[in-house]
mmCIF file of C-alpha atoms in Angstrom:
data_model
loop_
_atom_site.group_PDB
_atom_site.id
_atom_site.type_symbol
_atom_site.label_atom_id
_atom_site.label_comp_id
_atom_site.label_asym_id
_atom_site.label_seq_id
_atom_site.Cartn_x
_atom_site.Cartn_y
_atom_site.Cartn_z
ATOM 1 C CA MET A 299 0.032 -0.089 -0.039
ATOM 2 C CA LYS A 300 1.149 3.200 -0.898
ATOM 3 C CA ILE A 301 1.836 5.801 1.798
ATOM 4 C CA PHE A 302 0.754 9.321 1.545
ATOM 5 C CA ILE A 303 3.243 12.217 2.262
ATOM 6 C CA SER A 304 2.804 15.747 1.814
ATOM 7 C CA GLY A 305 4.515 17.228 -1.248
ATOM 8 C CA ALA A 306 8.053 17.862 -1.074
ATOM 9 C CA ARG A 307 10.182 20.949 0.344
ATOM 10 C CA TYR A 308 13.272 21.758 -1.309
ATOM 11 C CA TYR A 309 16.106 23.264 0.347
ATOM 12 C CA SER A 310 19.481 24.927 -0.687
ATOM 13 C CA SER A 311 20.819 23.940 2.766
ATOM 14 C CA PRO A 312 20.990 21.601 4.156
ATOM 15 C CA LEU A 313 22.555 19.545 1.046
ATOM 16 C CA VAL A 314 19.513 17.200 0.166
ATOM 17 C CA THR A 315 15.990 17.109 -0.518
ATOM 18 C CA GLU A 316 14.096 15.697 2.363
ATOM 19 C CA THR A 317 10.212 14.502 2.521
ATOM 20 C CA GLU A 318 8.216 14.649 5.775
ATOM 21 C CA ASP A 319 4.972 15.189 7.168
ATOM 22 C CA GLN A 320 4.893 16.212 10.974
ATOM 23 C CA THR A 321 1.222 16.207 11.016
ATOM 24 C CA MET A 322 1.188 12.669 10.284
ATOM 25 C CA LEU A 323 3.347 11.868 13.049
ATOM 26 C CA GLU A 324 1.366 14.237 15.823
ATOM 27 C CA ILE A 325 -1.909 12.441 14.796
ATOM 28 C CA TYR A 326 -0.288 8.950 15.368
ATOM 29 C CA LYS A 327 0.744 9.990 18.556
ATOM 30 C CA THR A 328 -2.277 11.757 19.843
ATOM 31 C CA ILE A 329 -4.479 8.740 18.797
ATOM 32 C CA MET A 330 -2.248 6.451 20.623
ATOM 33 C CA ASN A 331 -1.319 8.187 23.724
ATOM 34 C CA ASN A 332 -4.456 9.935 24.621
ATOM 35 C CA ALA A 333 -7.651 8.574 26.416
ATOM 36 C CA ASN A 334 -10.229 10.983 24.933
ATOM 37 C CA GLN A 335 -8.932 10.530 21.253
ATOM 38 C CA VAL A 336 -11.635 12.647 19.460
ATOM 39 C CA LYS A 337 -11.502 15.859 22.064
ATOM 40 C CA GLU A 338 -7.641 15.469 21.478
ATOM 41 C CA VAL A 339 -7.748 15.405 17.742
ATOM 42 C CA HIS A 340 -9.450 18.738 17.372
ATOM 43 C CA THR A 341 -7.236 20.461 19.560
ATOM 44 C CA LEU A 342 -4.266 19.099 17.666
ATOM 45 C CA ALA A 343 -6.486 20.185 14.260
ATOM 46 C CA ARG A 344 -6.371 23.741 15.806
ATOM 47 C CA ARG A 345 -2.602 24.043 16.812
ATOM 48 C CA LEU A 346 -1.477 22.886 13.414
ATOM 49 C CA LYS A 347 -3.703 24.278 11.266
ATOM 50 C CA ASP A 348 -2.637 21.837 8.418
ATOM 51 C CA PRO A 349 -5.294 22.464 5.578
ATOM 52 C CA LYS A 350 -5.381 18.726 4.590
ATOM 53 C CA PHE A 351 -5.468 17.735 8.260
ATOM 54 C CA PHE A 352 -8.613 15.660 8.083
ATOM 55 C CA GLN A 353 -7.469 14.166 5.122
ATOM 56 C CA LYS A 354 -4.311 12.780 6.685
ATOM 57 C CA LEU A 355 -6.413 11.689 9.459
ATOM 58 C CA ILE A 356 -8.590 9.359 7.670
ATOM 59 C CA PHE A 357 -5.807 8.315 5.731
ATOM 60 C CA LEU A 358 -3.859 7.314 9.039
ATOM 61 C CA LEU A 359 -6.531 5.292 10.344
ATOM 62 C CA THR A 360 -8.016 3.774 7.133
ATOM 63 C CA GLY A 361 -5.516 3.624 4.434
ATOM 64 C CA ILE A 362 -8.477 5.612 2.208
ATOM 65 C CA GLN A 363 -7.254 8.739 0.207
ATOM 66 C CA LEU A 364 -10.059 11.284 0.015
ATOM 67 C CA ASP A 365 -10.346 15.027 -0.333
ATOM 68 C CA GLU A 366 -10.085 17.025 2.581
ATOM 69 C CA ASP A 367 -13.944 18.437 2.470
ATOM 70 C CA THR A 368 -14.950 14.680 2.260
ATOM 71 C CA ALA A 369 -12.660 13.741 4.987
ATOM 72 C CA ARG A 370 -13.850 16.213 7.320
ATOM 73 C CA ALA A 371 -17.607 14.911 6.743
ATOM 74 C CA MET A 372 -16.716 11.276 7.165
ATOM 75 C CA TRP A 373 -14.739 12.470 10.472
ATOM 76 C CA ASP A 374 -18.000 14.258 11.731
ATOM 77 C CA GLU A 375 -19.800 10.816 11.147
ATOM 78 C CA ILE A 376 -17.293 8.977 12.751
ATOM 79 C CA GLU A 377 -17.312 11.146 15.791
ATOM 80 C CA LYS A 378 -21.112 10.791 15.942
ATOM 81 C CA TYR A 379 -20.983 6.858 15.173
ATOM 82 C CA HIS A 380 -18.461 6.518 18.112
ATOM 83 C CA LYS A 381 -20.525 8.190 20.628
ATOM 84 C CA ASP A 382 -23.592 6.076 19.695
ATOM 85 C CA VAL A 383 -21.165 2.969 20.317
ATOM 86 C CA THR A 384 -19.633 4.292 23.514
ATOM 87 C CA ASN A 385 -23.256 4.856 24.711
ATOM 88 C CA ALA A 386 -24.820 1.409 23.571
ATOM 89 C CA LEU A 387 -21.485 -0.340 25.232
ATOM 90 C CA GLY A 388 -21.575 1.695 28.511
ATOM 91 C CA ARG A 389 -17.832 1.688 28.380
ATOM 92 C CA LYS A 390 -14.774 4.012 26.643
ATOM 93 C CA ILE A 391 -13.440 2.356 23.700
ATOM 94 C CA HIS A 392 -10.694 3.290 21.212
ATOM 95 C CA ILE A 393 -11.411 5.727 18.351
ATOM 96 C CA SER A 394 -9.484 2.975 15.935
ATOM 97 C CA ALA A 395 -12.179 0.217 17.009
ATOM 98 C CA THR A 396 -14.817 2.609 16.299
ATOM 99 C CA VAL A 397 -13.463 3.745 12.553
ATOM 100 C CA VAL A 398 -12.666 -0.025 11.805
ATOM 101 C CA ASP A 399 -16.098 -1.048 12.718
ATOM 102 C CA TYR A 400 -17.639 2.169 10.917
ATOM 103 C CA MET A 401 -15.464 1.203 7.718
ATOM 104 C CA LEU A 402 -16.527 -2.221 7.868
ATOM 105 C CA ARG A 403 -20.329 -1.898 8.823
ATOM 106 C CA VAL A 404 -21.659 1.314 7.274
ATOM 107 C CA LYS A 405 -19.505 2.215 4.649
ATOM 108 C CA HIS A 406 -18.051 -1.265 3.867
ATOM 109 C CA TYR A 407 -14.928 0.086 2.414
ATOM 110 C CA LEU A 408 -12.439 -2.455 4.502
ATOM 111 C CA ARG A 409 -11.951 -5.896 3.843
ATOM 112 C CA ASN A 410 -8.784 -6.511 5.903
ATOM 113 C CA PRO A 411 -8.442 -3.994 8.903
ATOM 114 C CA SER A 412 -5.984 -6.290 10.939
ATOM 115 C CA ALA A 413 -3.614 -5.872 7.649
ATOM 116 C CA ILE A 414 -4.280 -2.229 7.624
ATOM 117 C CA GLU A 415 -3.353 -1.762 11.439
ATOM 118 C CA LEU A 416 -0.102 -3.877 11.602
ATOM 119 C CA ILE A 417 1.287 -2.649 8.247
ATOM 120 C CA LEU A 418 0.026 1.008 7.313
ATOM 121 C CA THR A 419 0.470 2.462 10.759
ATOM 122 C CA GLU A 420 4.011 0.923 11.037
ATOM 123 C CA LYS A 421 4.930 2.524 7.749
ATOM 124 C CA ILE A 422 3.395 5.861 8.375
ATOM 125 C CA GLU A 423 5.438 6.034 11.800
ATOM 126 C CA ASN A 424 8.471 4.861 10.263
ATOM 127 C CA SER A 425 8.475 7.704 7.363
ATOM 128 C CA ALA A 426 7.885 10.223 9.949
ATOM 129 C CA LEU A 427 10.975 8.894 12.281
ATOM 130 C CA GLN A 428 13.498 8.412 9.300
ATOM 131 C CA ASP A 429 15.701 10.618 7.490
ATOM 132 C CA PHE A 430 14.464 10.612 3.840
ATOM 133 C CA PHE A 431 17.759 10.786 2.294
ATOM 134 C CA THR A 432 19.518 8.076 4.433
ATOM 135 C CA GLY A 433 17.175 5.908 5.739
ATOM 136 C CA LEU A 434 18.427 6.638 9.179
ATOM 137 C CA TYR A 435 16.499 7.803 12.065
ATOM 138 C CA LYS A 436 16.296 11.576 12.409
ATOM 139 C CA GLY A 437 18.645 13.102 15.047
ATOM 140 C CA SER A 438 15.681 14.892 16.882
ATOM 141 C CA PHE A 439 14.750 11.438 17.991
ATOM 142 C CA PHE A 440 17.976 10.460 19.349
ATOM 143 C CA GLU A 441 17.532 11.251 23.251
ATOM 144 C CA GLU A 442 14.146 9.577 23.021
ATOM 145 C CA PHE A 443 15.524 6.846 21.703
ATOM 146 C CA VAL A 444 18.539 6.926 24.501
ATOM 147 C CA ARG A 445 16.036 7.115 26.877
ATOM 148 C CA LYS A 446 14.418 3.833 25.888
ATOM 149 C CA GLU A 447 17.746 2.114 26.197
ATOM 150 C CA VAL A 448 18.560 3.599 29.472
ATOM 151 C CA ASN A 449 15.300 2.098 30.887
ATOM 152 C CA ARG A 450 15.875 -1.075 29.191
ATOM 153 C CA SER A 451 19.616 -1.544 30.191
ATOM 154 C CA LYS A 452 18.600 -0.422 33.907
ATOM 155 C CA ARG A 453 16.035 -3.149 33.932
ATOM 156 C CA HIS A 454 18.497 -6.043 32.543
ATOM 157 C CA ASN A 455 21.891 -4.530 33.967
ATOM 158 C CA HIS A 456 23.033 -4.121 30.334
ATOM 159 C CA GLN A 457 25.811 -1.429 29.407
ATOM 160 C CA PHE A 458 25.335 0.374 26.222
ATOM 161 C CA SER A 459 27.091 2.796 24.165
ATOM 162 C CA LEU A 460 26.632 5.957 22.057
ATOM 163 C CA VAL A 461 28.846 7.305 19.183
ATOM 164 C CA LEU A 462 28.586 10.805 17.538
ATOM 165 C CA PHE A 463 30.550 11.504 14.480
ATOM 166 C CA GLN A 464 30.556 14.712 12.449
ATOM 167 C CA VAL A 465 32.556 14.669 8.753
ATOM 168 C CA ASN A 466 33.997 18.249 9.130
ATOM 169 C CA GLY A 467 34.035 20.550 5.906
ATOM 170 C CA LEU A 468 31.229 18.691 4.415
ATOM 171 C CA GLU A 469 29.287 22.219 4.445
ATOM 172 C CA ASN A 470 32.281 23.803 2.409
ATOM 173 C CA VAL A 471 31.913 21.243 -0.497
ATOM 174 C CA SER A 472 28.449 22.411 -1.226
ATOM 175 C CA ILE A 473 29.079 26.269 -0.844
ATOM 176 C CA SER A 474 32.113 25.666 -3.287
ATOM 177 C CA GLY A 475 29.482 24.704 -5.806
ATOM 178 C CA ASN A 476 30.133 20.920 -5.586
ATOM 179 C CA THR A 477 26.523 19.931 -4.297
ATOM 180 C CA SER A 478 26.340 16.759 -6.427
ATOM 181 C CA VAL A 479 29.693 15.533 -4.735
ATOM 182 C CA ALA A 480 28.467 16.550 -1.009
ATOM 183 C CA THR A 481 25.251 14.403 -1.507
ATOM 184 C CA LYS A 482 26.909 11.329 -2.761
ATOM 185 C CA ILE A 483 29.412 11.688 0.307
ATOM 186 C CA LEU A 484 26.402 11.962 2.609
ATOM 187 C CA ALA A 485 24.886 9.040 0.918
ATOM 188 C CA ASP A 486 27.836 6.905 0.690
ATOM 189 C CA ILE A 487 28.411 7.776 4.614
ATOM 190 C CA GLY A 488 24.489 6.501 5.088
ATOM 191 C CA SER A 489 25.373 3.219 3.907
ATOM 192 C CA ILE A 490 28.678 2.840 5.647
ATOM 193 C CA VAL A 491 26.545 3.414 8.835
ATOM 194 C CA LYS A 492 23.713 0.778 7.728
ATOM 195 C CA TYR A 493 26.360 -1.592 6.560
ATOM 196 C CA SER A 494 28.761 -1.413 9.851
ATOM 197 C CA LYS A 495 26.329 -1.783 12.494
ATOM 198 C CA ARG A 496 24.528 -4.628 14.020
ATOM 199 C CA ALA A 497 20.938 -5.631 13.403
ATOM 200 C CA GLU A 498 20.242 -4.219 17.033
ATOM 201 C CA ASP A 499 22.233 -0.894 16.677
ATOM 202 C CA ILE A 500 20.312 1.999 15.628
ATOM 203 C CA GLY A 501 21.953 4.780 13.520
ATOM 204 C CA PHE A 502 20.610 8.482 13.300
ATOM 205 C CA ARG A 503 21.493 11.650 10.999
ATOM 206 C CA PHE A 504 21.455 14.447 12.922
ATOM 207 C CA SER A 505 22.260 17.327 10.106
ATOM 208 C CA VAL A 506 24.195 17.801 7.141
ATOM 209 C CA SER A 507 27.454 16.103 8.332
ATOM 210 C CA LYS A 508 26.536 14.516 11.909
ATOM 211 C CA PHE A 509 25.702 11.055 12.447
ATOM 212 C CA GLY A 510 25.044 9.240 15.853
ATOM 213 C CA LEU A 511 24.529 5.521 16.803
ATOM 214 C CA ILE A 512 23.029 3.532 19.830
ATOM 215 C CA LEU A 513 24.962 0.370 20.392
ATOM 216 C CA PRO A 514 23.200 -1.732 22.648
ATOM 217 C CA GLN A 515 24.610 -4.369 25.014
ATOM 218 C CA THR A 516 28.354 -2.988 24.028
ATOM 219 C CA ASP A 517 30.807 -1.458 26.707
ATOM 220 C CA LYS A 518 33.505 0.729 25.901
ATOM 221 C CA LYS A 519 36.282 -1.526 24.775
ATOM 222 C CA GLY A 520 33.637 -2.936 22.314
ATOM 223 C CA ALA A 521 32.328 0.446 21.182
ATOM 224 C CA ILE A 522 35.965 1.611 20.480
ATOM 225 C CA LEU A 523 36.600 -1.203 18.466
ATOM 226 C CA PHE A 524 33.366 -0.629 16.413
ATOM 227 C CA SER A 525 34.526 3.004 16.348
ATOM 228 C CA ARG A 526 37.885 2.194 14.911
ATOM 229 C CA ARG A 527 36.315 0.088 12.213
ATOM 230 C CA LEU A 528 33.679 2.285 11.296
ATOM 231 C CA ILE A 529 36.599 5.241 10.933
ATOM 232 C CA THR A 530 38.629 2.671 8.495
ATOM 233 C CA ASP A 531 35.631 1.900 6.542
ATOM 234 C CA ILE A 532 34.682 5.805 6.050
ATOM 235 C CA ASP A 533 38.234 6.711 5.576
ATOM 236 C CA ASN A 534 38.775 4.162 2.828
ATOM 237 C CA ALA A 535 35.529 5.092 1.144
ATOM 238 C CA ILE A 536 35.735 8.759 1.498
ATOM 239 C CA LEU A 537 38.381 10.372 3.369
ATOM 240 C CA SER A 538 41.169 9.056 1.653
ATOM 241 C CA THR A 539 39.474 10.282 -2.136
ATOM 242 C CA SER A 540 36.958 13.175 -1.669
ATOM 243 C CA GLY A 541 38.487 13.940 1.430
ATOM 244 C CA LEU A 542 41.963 14.507 0.145
ATOM 245 C CA VAL A 543 40.410 16.693 -2.627
ATOM 246 C CA PHE A 544 38.164 19.025 -0.405
ATOM 247 C CA GLY A 545 39.983 18.797 3.023
ATOM 248 C CA LEU A 546 37.482 16.525 4.906
ATOM 249 C CA SER A 547 38.305 15.191 8.356
ATOM 250 C CA LEU A 548 36.360 13.298 10.599
ATOM 251 C CA SER A 549 35.616 13.770 14.858
ATOM 252 C CA LEU A 550 34.117 11.010 16.786
ATOM 253 C CA GLY A 551 32.936 10.993 20.297
ATOM 254 C CA LEU A 552 32.010 7.978 22.379
ATOM 255 C CA GLN A 553 30.306 7.549 25.376
ATOM 256 C CA THR A 554 28.994 4.304 27.616
ATOM 257 C CA PHE A 555 26.428 3.826 30.174
ATOM 258 C CA PRO A 556 26.224 3.996 33.043
ATOM 259 C CA GLU A 557 29.775 5.018 33.490
ATOM 260 C CA ASP A 558 29.647 8.106 31.480
ATOM 261 C CA GLY A 559 26.065 9.019 32.598
ATOM 262 C CA ASP A 560 23.243 7.117 33.780
ATOM 263 C CA ASP A 561 20.453 9.126 32.284
ATOM 264 C CA ALA A 562 19.665 10.070 28.642
ATOM 265 C CA LYS A 563 20.418 13.760 29.149
ATOM 266 C CA THR A 564 23.786 13.581 30.792
ATOM 267 C CA LEU A 565 24.749 10.825 28.099
ATOM 268 C CA VAL A 566 23.582 12.984 25.079
ATOM 269 C CA SER A 567 25.531 15.890 26.817
ATOM 270 C CA ASN A 568 28.586 14.028 27.190
ATOM 271 C CA VAL A 569 28.775 12.615 24.086
ATOM 272 C CA GLU A 570 28.223 15.631 22.126
ATOM 273 C CA LYS A 571 31.247 17.190 24.372
ATOM 274 C CA ALA A 572 33.283 14.292 23.337
ATOM 275 C CA CYS A 573 32.712 14.902 19.762
ATOM 276 C CA TYR A 574 33.461 18.536 19.899
ATOM 277 C CA LYS A 575 36.648 17.706 22.084
ATOM 278 C CA ALA A 576 37.890 15.468 19.232
ATOM 279 C CA LYS A 577 37.011 18.244 16.842
ATOM 280 C CA VAL A 578 39.171 20.726 18.791
ATOM 281 C CA MET A 579 41.977 18.144 19.061
ATOM 282 C CA GLY A 580 42.374 18.161 15.188
ATOM 283 C CA PRO A 581 41.483 16.143 12.259
ATOM 284 C CA ASN A 582 40.154 12.487 12.277
ATOM 285 C CA LYS A 583 40.359 12.171 16.375
ATOM 286 C CA MET A 584 38.376 9.930 18.561
ATOM 287 C CA VAL A 585 37.613 10.848 22.127
ATOM 288 C CA TYR A 586 35.755 8.459 24.823
ATOM 289 C CA GLU A 587 36.991 10.150 27.960
ATOM 290 C CA LEU A 588 35.998 13.542 29.457
#
């Protein structure tokens, strides 16, 4: 099933074209995390002022693409149906259950709602969380993922490590008029990160030239070995070729839970400090102690 995403937005900076739809993510979070979904949907609609809000809402819940006016009218019908069903049952039910029942029994639109719920919502959430160009998670979600890993590691008494690295000079490649070269370098780095990490590791792209990873169940020694391999791979593929031409270098910071911090905010702050310290020390440095 093809996922609807709002029109692409084009930027001269950062280097690449990104496509995202924050409305879809906000709707998903609101519906999944609130007890009174109907009230919160209207609150969200007023706050976001997205002209296609109800079109996206209906699509998120059903996979059916409607124009905005039709979607708004359908949502009004769903609200009334939700109130009737709730009163008839004498208890609260989730709006997603109402929508599925409404589409099955009233509109006869859906034939396989379980597949829609399992596949469509997963794809929509991933499209909102992932960087369009590299396929890595967006850096804005880094601390949230770190927080989850902190909680998991505390429960199971595990260590884990954070890696943050920056390719210095990549912005200058674009400014000099070599945008296509900078874009290729960025894509290559994303591919190297995905190829180098384990299945359980999580990769992030923060900005044009900054990347990060969460390495579950990895102590500092293991994270250092991983980082050295990653630096070698990036050096062989990029720094030893394009890097020499454009003066690129790498700065890498590394921190480990719990010895370098036992909460997400401290760990993220410390790994950023380690990456900055590596940059101050000179080209192609790695810092794992502050």
